[in-house]
Short mmCIF file of N, CA and C in Angstrom, two decimals:
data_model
loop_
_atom_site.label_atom_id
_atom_site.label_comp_id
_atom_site.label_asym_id
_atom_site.label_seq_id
_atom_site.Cartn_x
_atom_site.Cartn_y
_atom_site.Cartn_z
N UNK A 268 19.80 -47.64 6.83
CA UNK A 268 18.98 -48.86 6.84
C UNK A 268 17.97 -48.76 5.71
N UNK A 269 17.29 -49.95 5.17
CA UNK A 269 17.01 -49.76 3.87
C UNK A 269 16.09 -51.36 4.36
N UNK A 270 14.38 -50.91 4.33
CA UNK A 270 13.64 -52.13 4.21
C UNK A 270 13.10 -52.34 2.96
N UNK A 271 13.42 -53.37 3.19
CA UNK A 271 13.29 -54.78 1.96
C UNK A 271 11.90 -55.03 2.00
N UNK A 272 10.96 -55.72 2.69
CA UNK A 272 9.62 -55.77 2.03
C UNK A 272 9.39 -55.62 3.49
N UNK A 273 7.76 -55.29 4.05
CA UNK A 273 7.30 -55.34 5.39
C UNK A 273 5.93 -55.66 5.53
N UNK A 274 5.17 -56.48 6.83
CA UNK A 274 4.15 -56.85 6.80
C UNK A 274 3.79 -56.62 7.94
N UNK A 275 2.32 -56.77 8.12
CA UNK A 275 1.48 -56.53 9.19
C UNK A 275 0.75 -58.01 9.29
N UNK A 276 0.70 -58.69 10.64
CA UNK A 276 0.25 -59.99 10.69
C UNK A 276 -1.16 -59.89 11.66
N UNK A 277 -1.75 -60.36 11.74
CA UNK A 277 -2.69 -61.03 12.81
C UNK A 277 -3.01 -62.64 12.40
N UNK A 278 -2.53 -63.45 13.66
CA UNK A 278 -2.28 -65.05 13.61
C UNK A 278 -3.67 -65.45 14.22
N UNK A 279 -4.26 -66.67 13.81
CA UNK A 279 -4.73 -67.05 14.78
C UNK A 279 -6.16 -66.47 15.59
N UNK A 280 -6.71 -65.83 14.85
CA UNK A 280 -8.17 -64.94 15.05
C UNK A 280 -8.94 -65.97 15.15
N UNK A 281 -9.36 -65.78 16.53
CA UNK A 281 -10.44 -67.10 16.83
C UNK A 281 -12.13 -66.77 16.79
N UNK A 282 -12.84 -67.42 15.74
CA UNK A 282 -14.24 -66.69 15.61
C UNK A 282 -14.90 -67.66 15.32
N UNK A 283 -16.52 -67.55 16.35
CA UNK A 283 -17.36 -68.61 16.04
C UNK A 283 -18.46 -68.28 15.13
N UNK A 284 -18.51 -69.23 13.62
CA UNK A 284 -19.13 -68.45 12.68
C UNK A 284 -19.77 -69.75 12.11
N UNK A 285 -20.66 -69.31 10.66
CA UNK A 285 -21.65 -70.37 10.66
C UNK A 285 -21.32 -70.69 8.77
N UNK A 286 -19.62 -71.43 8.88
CA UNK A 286 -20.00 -71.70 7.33
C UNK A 286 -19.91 -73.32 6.99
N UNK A 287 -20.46 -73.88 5.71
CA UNK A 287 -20.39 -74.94 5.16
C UNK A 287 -21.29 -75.31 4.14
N UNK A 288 -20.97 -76.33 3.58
CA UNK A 288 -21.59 -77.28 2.82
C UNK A 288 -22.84 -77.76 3.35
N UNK A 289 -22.78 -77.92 4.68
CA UNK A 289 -23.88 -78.57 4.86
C UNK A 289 -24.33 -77.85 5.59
N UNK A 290 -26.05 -78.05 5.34
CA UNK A 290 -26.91 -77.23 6.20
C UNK A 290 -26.89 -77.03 7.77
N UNK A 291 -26.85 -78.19 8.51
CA UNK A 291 -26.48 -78.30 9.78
C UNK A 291 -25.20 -77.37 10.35
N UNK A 292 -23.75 -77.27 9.63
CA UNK A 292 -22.75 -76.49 9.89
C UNK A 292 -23.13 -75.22 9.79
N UNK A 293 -24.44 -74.68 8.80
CA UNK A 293 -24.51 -73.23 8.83
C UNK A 293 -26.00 -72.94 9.98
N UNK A 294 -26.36 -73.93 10.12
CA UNK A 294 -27.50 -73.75 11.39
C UNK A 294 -26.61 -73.81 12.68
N UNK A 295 -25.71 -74.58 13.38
CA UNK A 295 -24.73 -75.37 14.37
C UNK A 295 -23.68 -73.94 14.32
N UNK A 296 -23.48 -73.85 13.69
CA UNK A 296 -21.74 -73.00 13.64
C UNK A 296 -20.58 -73.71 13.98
N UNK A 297 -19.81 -73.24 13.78
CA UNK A 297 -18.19 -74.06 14.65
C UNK A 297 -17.03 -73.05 14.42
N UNK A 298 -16.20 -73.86 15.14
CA UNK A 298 -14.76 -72.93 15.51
C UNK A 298 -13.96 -72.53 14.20
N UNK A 299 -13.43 -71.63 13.88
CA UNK A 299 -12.81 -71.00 13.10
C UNK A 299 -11.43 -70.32 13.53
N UNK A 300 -10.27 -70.52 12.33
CA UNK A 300 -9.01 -69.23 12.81
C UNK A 300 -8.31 -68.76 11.48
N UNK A 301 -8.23 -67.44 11.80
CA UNK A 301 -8.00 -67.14 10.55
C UNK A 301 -6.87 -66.21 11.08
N UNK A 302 -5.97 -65.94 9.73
CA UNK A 302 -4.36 -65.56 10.04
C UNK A 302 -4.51 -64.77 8.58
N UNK A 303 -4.05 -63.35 8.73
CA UNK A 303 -3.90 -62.37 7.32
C UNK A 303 -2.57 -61.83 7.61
N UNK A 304 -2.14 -61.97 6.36
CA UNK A 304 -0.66 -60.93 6.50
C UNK A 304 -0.84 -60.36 5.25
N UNK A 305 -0.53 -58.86 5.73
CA UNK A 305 -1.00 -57.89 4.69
C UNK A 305 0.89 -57.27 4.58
N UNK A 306 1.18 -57.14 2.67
CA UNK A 306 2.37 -56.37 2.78
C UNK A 306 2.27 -55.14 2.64
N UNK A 307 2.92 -53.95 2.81
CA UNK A 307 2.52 -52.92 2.80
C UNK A 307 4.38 -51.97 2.89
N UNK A 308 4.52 -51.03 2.82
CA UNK A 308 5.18 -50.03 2.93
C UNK A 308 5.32 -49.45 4.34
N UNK A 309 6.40 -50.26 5.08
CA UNK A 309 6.50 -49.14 6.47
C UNK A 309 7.36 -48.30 6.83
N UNK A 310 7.90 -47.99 6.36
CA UNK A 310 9.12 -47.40 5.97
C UNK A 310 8.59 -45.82 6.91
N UNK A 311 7.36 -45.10 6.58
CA UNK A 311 7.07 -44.25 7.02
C UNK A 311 7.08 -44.15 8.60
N UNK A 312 6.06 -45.44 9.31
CA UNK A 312 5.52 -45.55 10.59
C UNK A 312 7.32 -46.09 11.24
N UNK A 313 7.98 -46.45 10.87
CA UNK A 313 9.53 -47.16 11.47
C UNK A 313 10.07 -45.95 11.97
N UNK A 314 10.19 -44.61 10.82
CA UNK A 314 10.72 -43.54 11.44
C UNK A 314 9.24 -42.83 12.29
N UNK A 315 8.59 -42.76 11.90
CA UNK A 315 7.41 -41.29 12.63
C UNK A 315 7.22 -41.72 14.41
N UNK A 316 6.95 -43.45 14.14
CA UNK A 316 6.64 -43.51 15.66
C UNK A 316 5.24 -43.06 15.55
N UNK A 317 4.53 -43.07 14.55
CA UNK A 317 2.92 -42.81 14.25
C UNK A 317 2.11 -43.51 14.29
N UNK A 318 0.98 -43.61 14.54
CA UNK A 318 0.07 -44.84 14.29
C UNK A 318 -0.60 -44.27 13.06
N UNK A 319 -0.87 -43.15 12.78
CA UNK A 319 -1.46 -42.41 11.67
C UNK A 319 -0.51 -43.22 10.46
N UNK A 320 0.72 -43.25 10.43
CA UNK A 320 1.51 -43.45 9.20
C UNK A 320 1.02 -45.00 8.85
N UNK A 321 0.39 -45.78 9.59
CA UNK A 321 0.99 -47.34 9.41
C UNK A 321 -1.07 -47.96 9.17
N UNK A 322 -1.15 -49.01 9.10
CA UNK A 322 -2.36 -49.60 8.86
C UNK A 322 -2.67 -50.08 10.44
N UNK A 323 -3.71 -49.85 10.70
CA UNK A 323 -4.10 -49.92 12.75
C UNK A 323 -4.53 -51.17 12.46
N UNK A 324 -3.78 -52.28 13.22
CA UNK A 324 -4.13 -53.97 13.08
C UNK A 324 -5.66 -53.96 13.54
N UNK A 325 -6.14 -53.31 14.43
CA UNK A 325 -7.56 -53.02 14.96
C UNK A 325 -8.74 -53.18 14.13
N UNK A 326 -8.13 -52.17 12.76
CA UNK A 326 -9.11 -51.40 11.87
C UNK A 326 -9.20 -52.92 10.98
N UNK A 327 -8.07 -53.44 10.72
CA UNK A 327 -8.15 -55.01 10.01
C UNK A 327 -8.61 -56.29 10.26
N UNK A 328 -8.49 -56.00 11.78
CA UNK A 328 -8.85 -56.82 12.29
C UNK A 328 -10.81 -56.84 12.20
N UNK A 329 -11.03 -55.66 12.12
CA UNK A 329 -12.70 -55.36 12.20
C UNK A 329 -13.04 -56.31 10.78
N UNK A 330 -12.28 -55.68 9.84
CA UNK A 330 -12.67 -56.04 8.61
C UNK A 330 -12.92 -57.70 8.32
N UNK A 331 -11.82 -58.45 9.06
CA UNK A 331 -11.46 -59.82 9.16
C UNK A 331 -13.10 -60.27 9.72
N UNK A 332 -12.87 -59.59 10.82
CA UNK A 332 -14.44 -60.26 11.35
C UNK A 332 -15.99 -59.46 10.97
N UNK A 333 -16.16 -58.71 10.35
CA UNK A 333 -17.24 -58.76 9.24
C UNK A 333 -17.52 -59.79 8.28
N UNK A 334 -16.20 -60.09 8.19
CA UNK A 334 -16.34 -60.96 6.53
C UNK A 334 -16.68 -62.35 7.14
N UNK A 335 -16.02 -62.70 8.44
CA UNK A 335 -16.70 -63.84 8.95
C UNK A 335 -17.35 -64.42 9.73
N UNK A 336 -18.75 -63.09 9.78
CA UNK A 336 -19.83 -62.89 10.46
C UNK A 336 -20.75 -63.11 9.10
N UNK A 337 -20.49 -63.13 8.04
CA UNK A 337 -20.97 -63.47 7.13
C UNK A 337 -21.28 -64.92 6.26
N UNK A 338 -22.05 -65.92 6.55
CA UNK A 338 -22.16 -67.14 6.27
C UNK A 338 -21.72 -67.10 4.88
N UNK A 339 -21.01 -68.34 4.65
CA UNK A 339 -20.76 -69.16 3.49
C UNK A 339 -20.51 -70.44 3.41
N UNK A 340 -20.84 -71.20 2.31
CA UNK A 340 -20.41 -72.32 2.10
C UNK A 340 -19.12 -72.70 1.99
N UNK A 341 -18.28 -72.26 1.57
CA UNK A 341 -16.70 -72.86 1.28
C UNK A 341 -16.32 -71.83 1.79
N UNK A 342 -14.88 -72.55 2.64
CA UNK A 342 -13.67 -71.60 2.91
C UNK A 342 -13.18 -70.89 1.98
N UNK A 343 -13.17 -71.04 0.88
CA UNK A 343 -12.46 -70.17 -0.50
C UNK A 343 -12.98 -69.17 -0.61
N UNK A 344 -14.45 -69.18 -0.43
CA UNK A 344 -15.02 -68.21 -0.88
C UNK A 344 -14.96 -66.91 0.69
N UNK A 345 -14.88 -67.33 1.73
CA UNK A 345 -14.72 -66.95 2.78
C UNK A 345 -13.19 -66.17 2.83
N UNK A 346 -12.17 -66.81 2.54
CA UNK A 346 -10.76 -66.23 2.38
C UNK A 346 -10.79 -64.97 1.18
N UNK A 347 -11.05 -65.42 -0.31
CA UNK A 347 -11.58 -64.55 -0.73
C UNK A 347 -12.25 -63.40 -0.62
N UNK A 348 -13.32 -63.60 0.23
CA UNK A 348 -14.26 -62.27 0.79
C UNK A 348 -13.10 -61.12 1.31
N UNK A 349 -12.41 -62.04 2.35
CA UNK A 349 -11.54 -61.19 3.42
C UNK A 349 -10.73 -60.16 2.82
N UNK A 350 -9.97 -60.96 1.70
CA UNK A 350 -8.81 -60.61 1.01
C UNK A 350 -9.44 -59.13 -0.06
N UNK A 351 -10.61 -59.42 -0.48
CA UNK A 351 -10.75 -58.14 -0.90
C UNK A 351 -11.19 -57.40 -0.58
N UNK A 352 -12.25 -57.57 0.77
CA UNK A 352 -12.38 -56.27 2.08
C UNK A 352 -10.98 -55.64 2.05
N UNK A 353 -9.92 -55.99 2.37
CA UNK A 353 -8.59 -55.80 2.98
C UNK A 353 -8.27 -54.98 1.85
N UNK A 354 -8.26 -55.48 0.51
CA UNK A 354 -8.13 -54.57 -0.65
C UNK A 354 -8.86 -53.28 -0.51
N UNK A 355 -10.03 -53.44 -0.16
CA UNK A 355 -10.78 -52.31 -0.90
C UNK A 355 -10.78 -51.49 0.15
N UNK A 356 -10.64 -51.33 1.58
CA UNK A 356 -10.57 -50.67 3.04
C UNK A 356 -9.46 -50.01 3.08
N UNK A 357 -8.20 -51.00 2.34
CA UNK A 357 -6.88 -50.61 2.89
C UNK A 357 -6.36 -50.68 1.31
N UNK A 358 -6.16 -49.64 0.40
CA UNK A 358 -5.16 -49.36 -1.22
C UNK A 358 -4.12 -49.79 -1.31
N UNK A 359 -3.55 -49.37 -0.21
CA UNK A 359 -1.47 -49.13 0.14
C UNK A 359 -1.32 -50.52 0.36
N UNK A 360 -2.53 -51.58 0.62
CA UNK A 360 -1.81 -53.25 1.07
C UNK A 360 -1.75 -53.59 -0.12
N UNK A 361 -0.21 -54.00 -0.92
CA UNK A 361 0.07 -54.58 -2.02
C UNK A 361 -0.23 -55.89 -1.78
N UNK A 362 -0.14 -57.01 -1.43
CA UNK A 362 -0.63 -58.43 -1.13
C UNK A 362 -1.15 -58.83 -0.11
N UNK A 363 -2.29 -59.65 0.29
CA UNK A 363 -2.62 -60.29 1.47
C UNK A 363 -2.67 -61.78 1.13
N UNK A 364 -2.04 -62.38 2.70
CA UNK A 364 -2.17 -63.98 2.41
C UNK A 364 -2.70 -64.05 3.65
N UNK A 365 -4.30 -64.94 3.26
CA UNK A 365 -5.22 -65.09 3.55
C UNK A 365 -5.40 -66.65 4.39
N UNK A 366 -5.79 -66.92 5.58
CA UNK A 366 -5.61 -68.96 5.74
C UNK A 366 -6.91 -68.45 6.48
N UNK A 367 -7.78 -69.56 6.61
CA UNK A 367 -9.22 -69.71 7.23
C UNK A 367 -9.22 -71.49 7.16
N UNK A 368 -9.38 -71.51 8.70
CA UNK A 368 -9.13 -73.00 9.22
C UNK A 368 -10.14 -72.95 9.71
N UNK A 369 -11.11 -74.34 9.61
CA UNK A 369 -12.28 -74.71 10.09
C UNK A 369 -11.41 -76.01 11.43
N UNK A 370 -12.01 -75.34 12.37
CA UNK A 370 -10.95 -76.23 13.41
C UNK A 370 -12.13 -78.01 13.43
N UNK A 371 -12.64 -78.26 13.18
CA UNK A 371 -13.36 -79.43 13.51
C UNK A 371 -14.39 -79.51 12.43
N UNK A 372 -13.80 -79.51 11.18
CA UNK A 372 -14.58 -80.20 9.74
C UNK A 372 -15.49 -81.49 10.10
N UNK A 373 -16.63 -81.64 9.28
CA UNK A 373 -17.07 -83.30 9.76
C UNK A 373 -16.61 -84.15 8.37
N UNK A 374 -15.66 -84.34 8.65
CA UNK A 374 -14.98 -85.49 7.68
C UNK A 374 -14.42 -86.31 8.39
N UNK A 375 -14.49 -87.03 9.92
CA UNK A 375 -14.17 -88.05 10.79
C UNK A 375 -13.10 -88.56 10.90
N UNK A 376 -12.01 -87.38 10.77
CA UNK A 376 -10.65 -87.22 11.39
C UNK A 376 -10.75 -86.48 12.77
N UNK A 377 -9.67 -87.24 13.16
CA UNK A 377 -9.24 -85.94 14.09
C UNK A 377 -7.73 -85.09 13.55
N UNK A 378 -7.87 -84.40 13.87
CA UNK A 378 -6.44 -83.28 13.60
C UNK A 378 -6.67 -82.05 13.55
N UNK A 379 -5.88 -80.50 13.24
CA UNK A 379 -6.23 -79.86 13.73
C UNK A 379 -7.00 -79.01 13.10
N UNK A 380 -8.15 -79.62 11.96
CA UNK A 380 -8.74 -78.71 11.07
C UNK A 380 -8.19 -78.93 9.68
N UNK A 381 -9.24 -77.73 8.63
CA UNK A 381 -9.43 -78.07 7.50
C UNK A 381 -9.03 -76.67 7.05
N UNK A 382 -7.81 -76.69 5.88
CA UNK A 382 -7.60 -74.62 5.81
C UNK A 382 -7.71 -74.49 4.34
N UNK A 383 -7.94 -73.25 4.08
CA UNK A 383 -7.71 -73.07 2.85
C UNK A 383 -6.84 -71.72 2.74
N UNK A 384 -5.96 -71.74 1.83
CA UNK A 384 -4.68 -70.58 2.42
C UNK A 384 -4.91 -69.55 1.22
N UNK A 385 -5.15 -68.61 1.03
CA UNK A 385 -5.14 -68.03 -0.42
C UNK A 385 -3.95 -66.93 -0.40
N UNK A 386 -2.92 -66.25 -1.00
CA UNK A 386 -2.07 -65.01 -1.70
C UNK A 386 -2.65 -64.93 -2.68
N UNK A 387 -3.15 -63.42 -2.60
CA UNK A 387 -3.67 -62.44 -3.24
C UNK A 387 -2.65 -61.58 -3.14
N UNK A 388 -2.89 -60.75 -4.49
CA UNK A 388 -2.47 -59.27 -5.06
C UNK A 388 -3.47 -58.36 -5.62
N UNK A 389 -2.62 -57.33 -4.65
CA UNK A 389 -4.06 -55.75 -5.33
C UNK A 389 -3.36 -55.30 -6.62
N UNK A 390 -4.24 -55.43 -7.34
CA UNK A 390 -4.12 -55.30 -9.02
C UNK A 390 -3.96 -53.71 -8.81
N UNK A 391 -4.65 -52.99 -7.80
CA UNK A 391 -4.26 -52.10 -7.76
C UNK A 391 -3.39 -51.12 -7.34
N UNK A 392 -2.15 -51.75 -6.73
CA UNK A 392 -0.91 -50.97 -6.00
C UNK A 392 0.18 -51.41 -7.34
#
């Protein structure tokens, strides 16, 4: 057997955090979800049966929510943040694709939110 590329996901991270444009959204806060898929090399953890060999979704997951315990104005800059925590915590993750959905934007729609999706590459793997 012979893997072809492999990833580590967390969907759907639900966190109440305080970003926006407008002053009120970063005083107020609102609902947030954010989804990272990091690629990486598993080839090791498939055979060992290790948790040592593989990236602990736990340890990423921490990282995810630091970065959005941290106020900002734009989602970009928020996806961004994440994506290079994830870089700089974790070497061995060759790409992360990054989405941060503001579930209830005030732009006087309804639907299910506002995302901004970013793929990134570590310049350094």
């Amino acid at each position: 057997m012979r893997i072809e590329s492999s990833y580590i996901s967390l969907r759907d991270l639900r966190f109440y955090a305080y970003h926006g444009v407008m002053p009120q959204e970063r005083k107020v806060g609102g609902e947030y979800a954010v989804t990272v898929r990091v690629r990486l090399d598993l080839t090791r953890p498939v055979v060992s049966d290790s948790v040592a060999d593989t990236l602990n979704y736990a340890s990423l997951y921490d990282v995810v929510k630091r970065e959005m315990m941290q106020p900002s104005q734009l989602l970009e800059h928020v996806a961004g943040r994440i994506g290079q925590a994830v870089f700089d915590t974790f070497p061995q993750v060759e790409t992360a694709d990054v989405v941060v959905t503001k579930k209830n934007p005030p732009m006087g729609a309804d639907g299910g939110g506002a995302s901004v999706e970013l793929h990134l590459i570590n310049d350094k793997t």
